[in-house]
Short mmCIF file of C-alpha atoms and ligand atoms in Angstrom, two decimals:
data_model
loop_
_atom_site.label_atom_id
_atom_site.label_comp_id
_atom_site.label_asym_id
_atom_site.label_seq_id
_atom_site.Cartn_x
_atom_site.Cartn_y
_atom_site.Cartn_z
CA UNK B 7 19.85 17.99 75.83
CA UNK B 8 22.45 19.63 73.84
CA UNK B 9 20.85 21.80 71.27
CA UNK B 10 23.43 19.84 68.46
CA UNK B 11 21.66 16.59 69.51
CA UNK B 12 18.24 17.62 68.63
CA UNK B 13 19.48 19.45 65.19
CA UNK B 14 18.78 16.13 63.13
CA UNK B 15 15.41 15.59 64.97
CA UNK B 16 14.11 19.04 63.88
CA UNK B 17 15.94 18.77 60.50
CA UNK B 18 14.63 15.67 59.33
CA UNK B 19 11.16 17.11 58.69
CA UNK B 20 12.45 19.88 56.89
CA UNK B 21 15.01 17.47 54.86
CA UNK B 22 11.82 15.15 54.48
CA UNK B 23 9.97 17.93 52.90
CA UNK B 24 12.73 19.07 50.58
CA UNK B 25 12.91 15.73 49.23
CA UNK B 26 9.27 15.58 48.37
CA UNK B 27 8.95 19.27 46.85
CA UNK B 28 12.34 18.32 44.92
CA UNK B 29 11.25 14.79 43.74
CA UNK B 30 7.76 16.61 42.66
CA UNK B 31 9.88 19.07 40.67
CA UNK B 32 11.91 16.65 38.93
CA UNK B 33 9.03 14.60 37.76
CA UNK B 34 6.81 17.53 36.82
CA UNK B 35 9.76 18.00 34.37
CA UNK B 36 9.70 14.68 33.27
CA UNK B 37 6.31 14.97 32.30
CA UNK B 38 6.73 17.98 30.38
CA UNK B 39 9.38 16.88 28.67
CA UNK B 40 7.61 13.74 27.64
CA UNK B 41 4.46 15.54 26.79
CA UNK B 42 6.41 18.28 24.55
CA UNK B 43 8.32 15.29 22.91
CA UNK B 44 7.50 15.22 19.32
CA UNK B 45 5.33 12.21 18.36
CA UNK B 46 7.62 8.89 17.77
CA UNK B 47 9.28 8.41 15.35
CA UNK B 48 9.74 12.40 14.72
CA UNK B 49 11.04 12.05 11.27
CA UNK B 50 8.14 10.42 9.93
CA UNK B 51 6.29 13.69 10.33
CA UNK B 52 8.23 15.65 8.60
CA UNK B 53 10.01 13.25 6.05
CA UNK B 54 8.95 14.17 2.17
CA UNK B 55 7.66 11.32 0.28
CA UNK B 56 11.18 11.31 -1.81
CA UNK B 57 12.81 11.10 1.55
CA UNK B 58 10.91 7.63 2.22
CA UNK B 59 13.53 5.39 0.50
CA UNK B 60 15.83 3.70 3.31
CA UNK B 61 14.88 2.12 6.34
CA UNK B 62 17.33 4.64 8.06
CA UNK B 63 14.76 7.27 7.32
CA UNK B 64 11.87 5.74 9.52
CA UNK B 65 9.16 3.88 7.89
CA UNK B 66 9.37 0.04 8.09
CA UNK B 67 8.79 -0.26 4.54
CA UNK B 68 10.82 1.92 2.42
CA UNK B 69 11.92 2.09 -1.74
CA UNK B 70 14.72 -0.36 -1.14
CA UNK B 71 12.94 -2.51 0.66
CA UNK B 72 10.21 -2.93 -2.51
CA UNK B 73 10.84 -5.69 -5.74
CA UNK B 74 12.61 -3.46 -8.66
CA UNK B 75 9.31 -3.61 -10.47
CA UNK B 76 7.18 -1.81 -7.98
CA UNK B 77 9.88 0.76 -6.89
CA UNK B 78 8.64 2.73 -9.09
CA UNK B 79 5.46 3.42 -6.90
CA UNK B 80 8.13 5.34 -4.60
CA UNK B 81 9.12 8.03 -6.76
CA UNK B 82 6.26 8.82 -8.78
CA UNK B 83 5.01 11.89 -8.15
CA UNK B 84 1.17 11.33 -9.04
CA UNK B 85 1.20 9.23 -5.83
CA UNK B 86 0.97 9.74 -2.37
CA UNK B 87 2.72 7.75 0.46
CA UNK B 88 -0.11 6.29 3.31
CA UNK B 89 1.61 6.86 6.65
CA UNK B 90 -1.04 5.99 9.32
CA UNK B 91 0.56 6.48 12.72
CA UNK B 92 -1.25 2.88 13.87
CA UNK B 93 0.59 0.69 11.52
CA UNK B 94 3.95 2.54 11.91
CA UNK B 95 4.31 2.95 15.85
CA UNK B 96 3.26 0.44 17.70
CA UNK B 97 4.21 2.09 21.56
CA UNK B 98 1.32 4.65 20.46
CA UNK B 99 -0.72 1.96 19.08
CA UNK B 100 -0.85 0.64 22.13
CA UNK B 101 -1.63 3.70 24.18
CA UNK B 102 -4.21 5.17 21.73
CA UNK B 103 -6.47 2.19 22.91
CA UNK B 104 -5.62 -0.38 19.80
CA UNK B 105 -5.80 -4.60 21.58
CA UNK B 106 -4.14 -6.17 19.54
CA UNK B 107 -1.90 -5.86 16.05
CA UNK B 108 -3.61 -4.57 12.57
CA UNK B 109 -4.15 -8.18 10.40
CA UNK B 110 -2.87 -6.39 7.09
CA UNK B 111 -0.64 -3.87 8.00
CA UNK B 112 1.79 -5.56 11.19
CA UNK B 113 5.57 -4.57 10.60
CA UNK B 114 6.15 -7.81 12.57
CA UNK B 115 3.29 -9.81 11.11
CA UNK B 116 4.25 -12.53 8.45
CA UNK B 117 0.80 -13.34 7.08
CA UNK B 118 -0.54 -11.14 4.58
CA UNK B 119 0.99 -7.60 4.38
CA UNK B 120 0.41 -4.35 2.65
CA UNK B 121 3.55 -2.77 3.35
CA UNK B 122 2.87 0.31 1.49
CA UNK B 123 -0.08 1.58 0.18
CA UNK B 124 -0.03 4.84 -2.60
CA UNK B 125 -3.26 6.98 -3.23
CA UNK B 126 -3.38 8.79 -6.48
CA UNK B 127 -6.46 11.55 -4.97
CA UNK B 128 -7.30 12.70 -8.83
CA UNK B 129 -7.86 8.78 -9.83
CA UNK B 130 -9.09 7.95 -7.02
CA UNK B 131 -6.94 4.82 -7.07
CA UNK B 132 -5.51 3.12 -4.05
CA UNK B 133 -2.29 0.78 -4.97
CA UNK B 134 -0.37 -1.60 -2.33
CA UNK B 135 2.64 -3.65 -2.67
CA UNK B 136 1.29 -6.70 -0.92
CA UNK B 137 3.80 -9.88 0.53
CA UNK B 138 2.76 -13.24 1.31
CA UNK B 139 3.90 -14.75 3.94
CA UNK B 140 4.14 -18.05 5.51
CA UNK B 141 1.62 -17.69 8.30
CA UNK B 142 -1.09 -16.73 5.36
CA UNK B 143 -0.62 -20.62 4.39
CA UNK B 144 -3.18 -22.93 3.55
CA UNK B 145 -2.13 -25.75 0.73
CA UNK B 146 1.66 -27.06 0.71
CA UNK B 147 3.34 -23.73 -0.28
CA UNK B 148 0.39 -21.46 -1.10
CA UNK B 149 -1.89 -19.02 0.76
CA UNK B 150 -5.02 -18.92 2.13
CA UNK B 151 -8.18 -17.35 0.15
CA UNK B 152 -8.74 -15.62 2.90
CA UNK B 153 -5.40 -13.91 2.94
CA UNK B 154 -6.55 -12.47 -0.55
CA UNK B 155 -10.21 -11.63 0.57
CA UNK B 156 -8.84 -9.74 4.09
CA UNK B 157 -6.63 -7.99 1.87
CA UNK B 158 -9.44 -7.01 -0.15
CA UNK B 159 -11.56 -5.80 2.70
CA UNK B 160 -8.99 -3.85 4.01
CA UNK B 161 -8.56 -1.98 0.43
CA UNK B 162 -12.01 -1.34 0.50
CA UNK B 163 -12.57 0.15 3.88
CA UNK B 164 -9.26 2.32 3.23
CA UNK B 165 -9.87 3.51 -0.56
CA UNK B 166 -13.39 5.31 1.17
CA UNK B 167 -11.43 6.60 3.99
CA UNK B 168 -8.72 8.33 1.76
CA UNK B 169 -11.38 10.00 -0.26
CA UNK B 170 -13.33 11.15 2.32
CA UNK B 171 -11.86 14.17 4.85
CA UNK B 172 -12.87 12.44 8.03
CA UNK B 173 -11.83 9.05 9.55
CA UNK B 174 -14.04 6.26 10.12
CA UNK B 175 -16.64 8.23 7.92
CA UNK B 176 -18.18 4.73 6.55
CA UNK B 177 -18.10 1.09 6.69
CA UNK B 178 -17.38 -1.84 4.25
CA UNK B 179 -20.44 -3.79 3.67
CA UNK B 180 -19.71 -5.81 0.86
CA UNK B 181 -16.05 -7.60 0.06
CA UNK B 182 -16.82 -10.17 -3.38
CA UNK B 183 -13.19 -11.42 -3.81
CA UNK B 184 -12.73 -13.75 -7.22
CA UNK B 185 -9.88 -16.16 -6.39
CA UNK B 186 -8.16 -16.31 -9.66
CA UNK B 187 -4.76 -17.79 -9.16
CA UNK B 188 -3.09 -19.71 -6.67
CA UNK B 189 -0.68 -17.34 -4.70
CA UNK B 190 2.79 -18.44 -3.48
CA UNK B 191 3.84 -18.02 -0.14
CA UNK B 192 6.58 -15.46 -0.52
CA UNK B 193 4.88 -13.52 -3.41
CA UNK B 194 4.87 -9.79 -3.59
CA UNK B 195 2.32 -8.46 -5.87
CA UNK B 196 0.58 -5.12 -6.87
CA UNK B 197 -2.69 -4.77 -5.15
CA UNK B 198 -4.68 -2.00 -7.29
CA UNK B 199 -8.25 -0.76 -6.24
CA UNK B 200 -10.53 2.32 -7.59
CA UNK B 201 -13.89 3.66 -6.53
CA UNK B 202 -15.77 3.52 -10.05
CA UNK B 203 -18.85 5.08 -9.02
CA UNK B 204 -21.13 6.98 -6.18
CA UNK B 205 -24.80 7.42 -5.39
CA UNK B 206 -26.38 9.05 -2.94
CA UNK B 207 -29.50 9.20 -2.03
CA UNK B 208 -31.71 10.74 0.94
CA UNK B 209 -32.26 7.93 3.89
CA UNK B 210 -34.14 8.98 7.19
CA UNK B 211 -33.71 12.51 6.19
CA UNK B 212 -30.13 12.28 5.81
CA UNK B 213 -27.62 11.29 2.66
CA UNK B 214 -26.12 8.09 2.14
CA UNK B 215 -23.98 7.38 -0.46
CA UNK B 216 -23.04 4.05 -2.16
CA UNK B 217 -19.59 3.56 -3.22
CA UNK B 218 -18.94 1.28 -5.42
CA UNK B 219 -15.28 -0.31 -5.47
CA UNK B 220 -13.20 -2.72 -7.44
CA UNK B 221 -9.49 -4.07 -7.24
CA UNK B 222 -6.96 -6.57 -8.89
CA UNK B 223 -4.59 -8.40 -6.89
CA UNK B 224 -1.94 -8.78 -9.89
CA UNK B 225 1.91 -10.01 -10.30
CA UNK B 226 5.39 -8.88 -12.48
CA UNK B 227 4.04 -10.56 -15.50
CA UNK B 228 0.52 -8.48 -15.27
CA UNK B 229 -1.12 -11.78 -14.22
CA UNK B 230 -4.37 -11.26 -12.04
CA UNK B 231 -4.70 -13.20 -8.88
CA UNK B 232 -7.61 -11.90 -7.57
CA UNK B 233 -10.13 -9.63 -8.23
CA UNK B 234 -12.83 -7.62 -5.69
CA UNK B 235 -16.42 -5.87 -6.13
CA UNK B 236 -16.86 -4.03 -3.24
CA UNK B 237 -19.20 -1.89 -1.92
CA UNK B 238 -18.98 0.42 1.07
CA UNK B 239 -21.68 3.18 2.67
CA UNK B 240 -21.13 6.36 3.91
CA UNK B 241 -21.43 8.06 6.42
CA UNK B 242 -21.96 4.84 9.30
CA UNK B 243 -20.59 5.59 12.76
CA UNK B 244 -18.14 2.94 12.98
CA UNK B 245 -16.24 3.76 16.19
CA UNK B 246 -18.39 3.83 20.03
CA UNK B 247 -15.55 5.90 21.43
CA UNK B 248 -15.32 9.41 21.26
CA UNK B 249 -11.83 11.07 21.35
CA UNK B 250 -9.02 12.69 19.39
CA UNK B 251 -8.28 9.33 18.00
CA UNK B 252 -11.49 8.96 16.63
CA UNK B 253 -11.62 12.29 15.47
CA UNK B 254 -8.60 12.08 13.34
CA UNK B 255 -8.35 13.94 10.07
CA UNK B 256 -5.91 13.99 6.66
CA UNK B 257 -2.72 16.04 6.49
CA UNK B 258 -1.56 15.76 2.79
CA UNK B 259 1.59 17.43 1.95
CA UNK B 260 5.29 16.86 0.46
CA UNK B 261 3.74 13.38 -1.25
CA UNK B 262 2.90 11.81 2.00
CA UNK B 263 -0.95 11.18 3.38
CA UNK B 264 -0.74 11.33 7.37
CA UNK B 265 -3.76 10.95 9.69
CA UNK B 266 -3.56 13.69 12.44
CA UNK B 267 -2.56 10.86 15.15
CA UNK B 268 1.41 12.05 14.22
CA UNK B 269 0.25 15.31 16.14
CA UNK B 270 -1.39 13.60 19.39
C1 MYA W 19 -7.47 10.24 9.37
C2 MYA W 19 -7.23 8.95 9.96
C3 MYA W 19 -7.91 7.85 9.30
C4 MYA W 19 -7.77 6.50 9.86
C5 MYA W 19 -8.47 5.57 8.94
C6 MYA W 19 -8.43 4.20 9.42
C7 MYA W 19 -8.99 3.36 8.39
C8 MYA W 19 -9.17 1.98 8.80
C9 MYA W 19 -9.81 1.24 7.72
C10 MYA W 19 -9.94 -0.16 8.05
C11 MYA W 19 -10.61 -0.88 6.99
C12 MYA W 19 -10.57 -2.30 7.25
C13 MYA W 19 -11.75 -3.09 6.78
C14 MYA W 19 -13.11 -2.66 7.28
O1 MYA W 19 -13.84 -2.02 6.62
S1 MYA W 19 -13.58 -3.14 8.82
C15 MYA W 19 -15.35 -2.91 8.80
C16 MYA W 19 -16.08 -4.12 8.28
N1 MYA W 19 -17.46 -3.80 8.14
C17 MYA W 19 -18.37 -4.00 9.07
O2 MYA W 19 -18.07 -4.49 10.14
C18 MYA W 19 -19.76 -3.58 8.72
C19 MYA W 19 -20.81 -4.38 9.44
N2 MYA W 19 -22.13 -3.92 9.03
C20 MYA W 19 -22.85 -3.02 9.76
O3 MYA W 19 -22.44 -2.65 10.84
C21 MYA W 19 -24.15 -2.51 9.17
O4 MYA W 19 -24.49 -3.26 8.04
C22 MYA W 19 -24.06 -1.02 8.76
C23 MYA W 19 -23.98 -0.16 10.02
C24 MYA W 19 -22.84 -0.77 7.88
C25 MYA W 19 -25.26 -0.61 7.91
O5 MYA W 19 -26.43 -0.77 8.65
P1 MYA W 19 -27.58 0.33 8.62
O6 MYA W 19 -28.74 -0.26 9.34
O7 MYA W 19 -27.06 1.63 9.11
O8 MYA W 19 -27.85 0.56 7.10
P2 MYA W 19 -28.90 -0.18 6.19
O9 MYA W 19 -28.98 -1.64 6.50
O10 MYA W 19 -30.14 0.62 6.22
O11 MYA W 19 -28.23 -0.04 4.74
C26 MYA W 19 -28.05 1.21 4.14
C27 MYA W 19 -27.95 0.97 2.64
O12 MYA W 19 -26.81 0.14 2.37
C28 MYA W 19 -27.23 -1.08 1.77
N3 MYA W 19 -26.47 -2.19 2.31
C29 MYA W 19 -26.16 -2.40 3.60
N4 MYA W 19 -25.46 -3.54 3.71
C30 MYA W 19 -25.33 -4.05 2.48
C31 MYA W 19 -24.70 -5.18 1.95
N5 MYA W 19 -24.03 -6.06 2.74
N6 MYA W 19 -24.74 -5.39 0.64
C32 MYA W 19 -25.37 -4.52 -0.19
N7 MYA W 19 -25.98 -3.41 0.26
C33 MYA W 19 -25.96 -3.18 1.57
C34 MYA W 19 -28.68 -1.24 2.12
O13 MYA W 19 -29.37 -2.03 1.18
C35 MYA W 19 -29.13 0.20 2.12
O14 MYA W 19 -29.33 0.65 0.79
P3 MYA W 19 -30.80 0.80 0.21
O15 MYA W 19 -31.42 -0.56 0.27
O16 MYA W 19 -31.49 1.79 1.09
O17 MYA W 19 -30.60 1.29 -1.20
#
């Protein structure tokens, strides 16, 4: 046989090869381009609270997207901004191991929503600006008690895990929710919880603390809708898996709280 007749019969190997080693190459720098991506959405890392006022800039709940009498909560600078990677990016959500969406704080969800949440660390008071929507229904036009007492629980479980330096440090044991008011579907209000006291004491050898929470659920007018006492415990090993997730800490800085999950 001519030797130009075999050429594609020994080259086809060798072309077969290439092809392999090249399509290797080009997704080993996929992957390390996707790894070395900085976390989604970028700016929310390094965004100042002051920053935090469009929806341009990131988060899905921003200064101009707040009721002229909580707007306030935006630009003061006693406060800091709650930016918890889980409520804000919901591709990651999904990849850190999260089922389903959070009940209080879905960007999409239109139940109950806190859609921003403020911690004032030398108070140690938690405020939301809350909105009612119409899946938290229960009567012709209003909402659900239950809308008020989740909302509740979720202040309380949150308020111990902003004072503490370690995620998922405690649990919420107690949620007693006073259902004042009737709430509108459509309402935003001020949600506004403190831890009032602490005690610890020695249990199996180890401390265990007590903390003691309340909270008001109240409107424009200063009108109270809904009042908690709470109590959580600390420490309880909430979470059965053992990761970076779970092993989250704060980073406070420029007015903004962040959990470590922007880094991961
Ligand atoms: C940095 C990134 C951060 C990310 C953060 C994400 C945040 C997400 C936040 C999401 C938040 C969302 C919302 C959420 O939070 S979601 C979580 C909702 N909470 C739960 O699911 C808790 C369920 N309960 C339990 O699992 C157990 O009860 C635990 C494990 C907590 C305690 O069982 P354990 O067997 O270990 O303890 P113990 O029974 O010896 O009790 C110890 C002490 O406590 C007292 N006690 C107990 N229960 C009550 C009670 N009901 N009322 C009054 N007191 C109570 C008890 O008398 C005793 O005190 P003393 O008698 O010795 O004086």
């Amino acid at each position: 046989m001519h030797p130009c007749v075999r050429l594609p019969l020994v080259a086809s190997p060798v072309a077969f090869a290439t092809g392999i080693a090249l399509g290797s190459f080009v997704t080993l720098l996929l992957t390390h381009k996707r790894l070395r991506r900085p976390p989604y959405p970028a700016s929310l890392l390094r965004l100042r609270k002051a920053e935090l006022t469009g929806s341009a800039r990131g988060a899905y709940f921003n200064a101009e997207d707040a009721p002229e009498w909580l707007r306030g909560l935006f630009f003061d600078p006693a406060l800091q901004r709650v930016l918890l990677r889980e409520w804000e990016d919901a591709a990651w959500r999904r990849r850190a191991g999260w089922l389903g969406t959070d009940l209080i704080h879905n960007p999409e969800g239109n139940g109950v929503q806190v859609v921003a949440y403020f911690w004032d660390a030398a108070a140690l008071t938690l405020t939301g600006v809350v909105k009612f929507g119409p899946a938290a229904e229960s009567h012709r036009g209003l909402c659900h008690g239950g809308a008020m007492t989740s909302l509740m629980d979720d202040l309380c479980g949150h308020i111990c895990f902003f004072s503490s330096g370690t995620p998922w440090c405690g649990a919420t044991v107690q949620v007693n929710c006073k259902l004042m008011k009737p709430v509108r579907v459509g309402d935003v209000h001020k949600l506004v919880g403190r831890i009032d006291r602490q005690e610890t004491k020695e249990k199996g050898g180890k401390p265990l603390t007590k903390v003691f929470i309340s909270a008001e659920l109240v409107g424009e007018r200063g009108e109270v809708f809904a009042s908690l006492e709470g109590l959580s415990i600390v420490p309880v090993v909430m979470s059965t898996i053992d990761d970076a997730v779970s092993k989250r800490s704060w980073i406070s800085s420029d007015g903004v709280l962040r959990d470590s999950g922007w880094l991961l």
